[in-house]
Amino acid sequence: MLIFAILALTIGAVNVINLMVNLQAKIALGTANGTLINYLEASVISFLLVLFTGEIKLTNLLYLKSIPTVYFLGGIFGLISMVLVLHGLAISRISYATVVVLIGQLGAGFLIDTFISGKIIPLKIIGISMVVIGVFLDKFLINSQREDSTSLGSP
């Protein structure tokens, strides 16, 4: 169980750092160029990883043709996701954008699971509801308390 907690923290930290870097790239280069540079870097790193592991199959045209088309959708959905997240980051704080992405992933995962399995799992609804309630409490109640306490100190 500890390994999952460490893995979750590591992934969370990497995602937040990734969002911060991508936001700065968007601000400095624009959405399209910031996204492009991100994907170019990822492509180079992926190529080097494949090169050093010795599993270079993608240079073979016949192998490329044998890959099901649906596998190429990952890049398209990843690009759409990144552009949407970058637009969201421009209008909100990184912590909120991260939570919104999490809620979106949980909600979409729930809908897809429900559609595929044909059954609704109450524990999933409870879990997603708890996350949404937590975000609501943080955004509206705790922040309004902070604003009230700072306005009390000002003349």
mmCIF file of C-alpha atoms in Angstrom:
data_model
loop_
_atom_site.group_PDB
_atom_site.id
_atom_site.type_symbol
_atom_site.label_atom_id
_atom_site.label_comp_id
_atom_site.label_asym_id
_atom_site.label_seq_id
_atom_site.Cartn_x
_atom_site.Cartn_y
_atom_site.Cartn_z
ATOM 1 C CA MET A 1 0.000 0.000 0.000
ATOM 2 C CA LEU A 2 2.911 2.347 0.737
ATOM 3 C CA ILE A 3 4.179 1.934 -2.821
ATOM 4 C CA PHE A 4 0.833 3.219 -4.152
ATOM 5 C CA ALA A 5 0.996 6.266 -1.885
ATOM 6 C CA ILE A 6 4.553 7.016 -3.031
ATOM 7 C CA LEU A 7 3.559 6.453 -6.649
ATOM 8 C CA ALA A 8 0.512 8.736 -6.276
ATOM 9 C CA LEU A 9 2.615 11.506 -4.714
ATOM 10 C CA THR A 10 5.279 11.167 -7.401
ATOM 11 C CA ILE A 11 2.747 11.269 -10.230
ATOM 12 C CA GLY A 12 0.975 14.193 -8.589
ATOM 13 C CA ALA A 13 4.218 16.146 -8.232
ATOM 14 C CA VAL A 14 5.251 15.409 -11.819
ATOM 15 C CA ASN A 15 1.816 16.486 -13.087
ATOM 16 C CA VAL A 16 1.882 19.774 -11.171
ATOM 17 C CA ILE A 17 5.426 20.555 -12.349
ATOM 18 C CA ASN A 18 4.368 19.636 -15.888
ATOM 19 C CA LEU A 19 1.386 21.998 -15.665
ATOM 20 C CA MET A 20 3.570 24.836 -14.377
ATOM 21 C CA VAL A 21 6.137 24.390 -17.153
ATOM 22 C CA ASN A 22 3.430 24.073 -19.819
ATOM 23 C CA LEU A 23 1.712 27.226 -18.581
ATOM 24 C CA GLN A 24 4.976 29.169 -18.799
ATOM 25 C CA ALA A 25 5.558 27.786 -22.312
ATOM 26 C CA LYS A 26 2.037 28.875 -23.290
ATOM 27 C CA ILE A 27 2.570 32.357 -21.886
ATOM 28 C CA ALA A 28 5.970 32.786 -23.551
ATOM 29 C CA LEU A 29 5.333 31.019 -26.860
ATOM 30 C CA GLY A 30 1.551 30.907 -27.291
ATOM 31 C CA THR A 31 -0.733 27.897 -27.043
ATOM 32 C CA ALA A 32 0.182 26.250 -30.349
ATOM 33 C CA ASN A 33 3.951 26.748 -30.044
ATOM 34 C CA GLY A 34 3.999 25.837 -26.344
ATOM 35 C CA THR A 35 2.147 22.609 -27.093
ATOM 36 C CA LEU A 36 4.346 21.877 -30.095
ATOM 37 C CA ILE A 37 7.574 22.254 -28.131
ATOM 38 C CA ASN A 38 6.187 19.966 -25.437
ATOM 39 C CA TYR A 39 5.346 17.265 -27.976
ATOM 40 C CA LEU A 40 8.690 17.657 -29.763
ATOM 41 C CA GLU A 41 10.531 17.136 -26.475
ATOM 42 C CA ALA A 42 8.379 14.127 -25.646
ATOM 43 C CA SER A 43 9.008 12.661 -29.103
ATOM 44 C CA VAL A 44 12.780 13.009 -28.783
ATOM 45 C CA ILE A 45 12.788 11.484 -25.292
ATOM 46 C CA SER A 46 10.511 8.635 -26.430
ATOM 47 C CA PHE A 47 12.743 7.969 -29.432
ATOM 48 C CA LEU A 48 15.855 7.860 -27.234
ATOM 49 C CA LEU A 49 14.103 5.526 -24.796
ATOM 50 C CA VAL A 50 13.145 3.171 -27.616
ATOM 51 C CA LEU A 51 16.642 3.442 -29.088
ATOM 52 C CA PHE A 52 18.358 2.529 -25.812
ATOM 53 C CA THR A 53 15.978 -0.320 -24.972
ATOM 54 C CA GLY A 54 16.636 -1.856 -28.380
ATOM 55 C CA GLU A 55 12.964 -2.196 -29.315
ATOM 56 C CA ILE A 56 12.974 -0.193 -32.530
ATOM 57 C CA LYS A 57 10.086 -1.617 -34.521
ATOM 58 C CA LEU A 58 8.588 1.621 -35.768
ATOM 59 C CA THR A 59 11.250 2.040 -38.455
ATOM 60 C CA ASN A 60 9.708 -0.937 -40.253
ATOM 61 C CA LEU A 61 6.890 0.321 -42.497
ATOM 62 C CA LEU A 62 5.103 -3.039 -42.437
ATOM 63 C CA TYR A 63 5.054 -2.946 -38.658
ATOM 64 C CA LEU A 64 3.623 0.581 -38.700
ATOM 65 C CA LYS A 65 0.842 -0.542 -41.036
ATOM 66 C CA SER A 66 -0.020 -3.420 -38.685
ATOM 67 C CA ILE A 67 -0.700 -1.094 -35.740
ATOM 68 C CA PRO A 68 -4.459 -0.657 -35.252
ATOM 69 C CA THR A 69 -5.566 2.880 -36.091
ATOM 70 C CA VAL A 70 -7.212 3.305 -32.696
ATOM 71 C CA TYR A 71 -3.755 3.306 -31.048
ATOM 72 C CA PHE A 72 -2.909 6.533 -32.841
ATOM 73 C CA LEU A 73 -5.827 8.282 -31.119
ATOM 74 C CA GLY A 74 -3.815 8.517 -27.884
ATOM 75 C CA GLY A 75 -1.726 11.322 -29.307
ATOM 76 C CA ILE A 76 -4.765 13.162 -30.601
ATOM 77 C CA PHE A 77 -6.611 12.937 -27.285
ATOM 78 C CA GLY A 78 -3.430 13.862 -25.415
ATOM 79 C CA LEU A 79 -3.036 16.964 -27.567
ATOM 80 C CA ILE A 80 -6.672 17.987 -27.082
ATOM 81 C CA SER A 81 -6.343 17.414 -23.341
ATOM 82 C CA MET A 82 -3.188 19.497 -23.099
ATOM 83 C CA VAL A 83 -4.653 22.414 -25.045
ATOM 84 C CA LEU A 84 -7.793 22.400 -22.872
ATOM 85 C CA VAL A 85 -5.730 22.250 -19.680
ATOM 86 C CA LEU A 86 -3.538 25.134 -20.873
ATOM 87 C CA HIS A 87 -6.626 27.242 -21.529
ATOM 88 C CA GLY A 88 -7.936 26.327 -18.080
ATOM 89 C CA LEU A 89 -4.642 27.260 -16.451
ATOM 90 C CA ALA A 90 -4.808 30.684 -18.017
ATOM 91 C CA ILE A 91 -8.020 31.471 -16.122
ATOM 92 C CA SER A 92 -7.444 29.678 -12.811
ATOM 93 C CA ARG A 93 -4.785 28.721 -10.303
ATOM 94 C CA ILE A 94 -2.736 25.580 -10.895
ATOM 95 C CA SER A 95 -4.203 23.855 -7.837
ATOM 96 C CA TYR A 96 -7.752 24.361 -9.112
ATOM 97 C CA ALA A 97 -6.867 23.352 -12.653
ATOM 98 C CA THR A 98 -5.308 20.155 -11.304
ATOM 99 C CA VAL A 99 -8.403 19.361 -9.254
ATOM 100 C CA VAL A 100 -10.711 20.125 -12.183
ATOM 101 C CA VAL A 101 -8.703 17.711 -14.345
ATOM 102 C CA LEU A 102 -8.953 15.088 -11.585
ATOM 103 C CA ILE A 103 -12.720 15.549 -11.279
ATOM 104 C CA GLY A 104 -13.054 15.376 -15.058
ATOM 105 C CA GLN A 105 -11.038 12.163 -15.190
ATOM 106 C CA LEU A 106 -13.040 10.620 -12.360
ATOM 107 C CA GLY A 107 -16.343 11.635 -13.921
ATOM 108 C CA ALA A 108 -15.412 10.477 -17.410
ATOM 109 C CA GLY A 109 -14.002 7.224 -16.030
ATOM 110 C CA PHE A 110 -17.218 6.653 -14.112
ATOM 111 C CA LEU A 111 -19.359 7.293 -17.194
ATOM 112 C CA ILE A 112 -17.235 5.040 -19.402
ATOM 113 C CA ASP A 113 -17.193 2.250 -16.778
ATOM 114 C CA THR A 114 -20.953 2.569 -16.351
ATOM 115 C CA PHE A 115 -21.528 2.509 -20.105
ATOM 116 C CA ILE A 116 -19.273 -0.520 -20.678
ATOM 117 C CA SER A 117 -20.345 -2.570 -17.656
ATOM 118 C CA GLY A 118 -23.983 -1.513 -17.756
ATOM 119 C CA LYS A 119 -24.131 -1.096 -13.979
ATOM 120 C CA ILE A 120 -23.710 1.781 -11.568
ATOM 121 C CA ILE A 121 -21.348 1.271 -8.627
ATOM 122 C CA PRO A 122 -22.498 3.350 -5.634
ATOM 123 C CA LEU A 123 -19.020 3.564 -4.061
ATOM 124 C CA LYS A 124 -17.713 5.311 -7.166
ATOM 125 C CA ILE A 125 -20.513 7.865 -6.957
ATOM 126 C CA ILE A 126 -19.705 8.443 -3.285
ATOM 127 C CA GLY A 127 -15.986 8.872 -4.043
ATOM 128 C CA ILE A 128 -16.542 11.346 -6.859
ATOM 129 C CA SER A 129 -19.068 13.227 -4.723
ATOM 130 C CA MET A 130 -16.538 13.496 -1.891
ATOM 131 C CA VAL A 131 -13.941 15.001 -4.238
ATOM 132 C CA VAL A 132 -16.463 17.512 -5.621
ATOM 133 C CA ILE A 133 -17.592 18.448 -2.094
ATOM 134 C CA GLY A 134 -13.950 18.906 -1.058
ATOM 135 C CA VAL A 135 -13.301 21.235 -3.980
ATOM 136 C CA PHE A 136 -16.486 23.164 -3.202
ATOM 137 C CA LEU A 137 -15.513 23.515 0.455
ATOM 138 C CA ASP A 138 -12.032 24.705 -0.433
ATOM 139 C CA LYS A 139 -13.081 27.090 -3.180
ATOM 140 C CA PHE A 140 -16.096 28.710 -1.611
ATOM 141 C CA LEU A 141 -16.043 28.282 2.144
ATOM 142 C CA ILE A 142 -12.357 28.323 3.044
ATOM 143 C CA ASN A 143 -11.461 31.047 0.520
ATOM 144 C CA SER A 144 -14.366 33.215 1.680
ATOM 145 C CA GLN A 145 -13.112 32.821 5.267
ATOM 146 C CA ARG A 146 -9.635 33.898 4.155
ATOM 147 C CA GLU A 147 -11.061 36.950 2.391
ATOM 148 C CA ASP A 148 -13.121 37.838 5.486
ATOM 149 C CA SER A 149 -10.078 37.583 7.757
ATOM 150 C CA THR A 150 -7.927 39.726 5.446
ATOM 151 C CA SER A 151 -10.651 42.341 5.062
ATOM 152 C CA LEU A 152 -10.975 42.569 8.867
ATOM 153 C CA GLY A 153 -7.342 43.621 9.133
ATOM 154 C CA SER A 154 -7.632 46.346 6.503
ATOM 155 C CA PRO A 155 -9.011 49.833 7.335
#
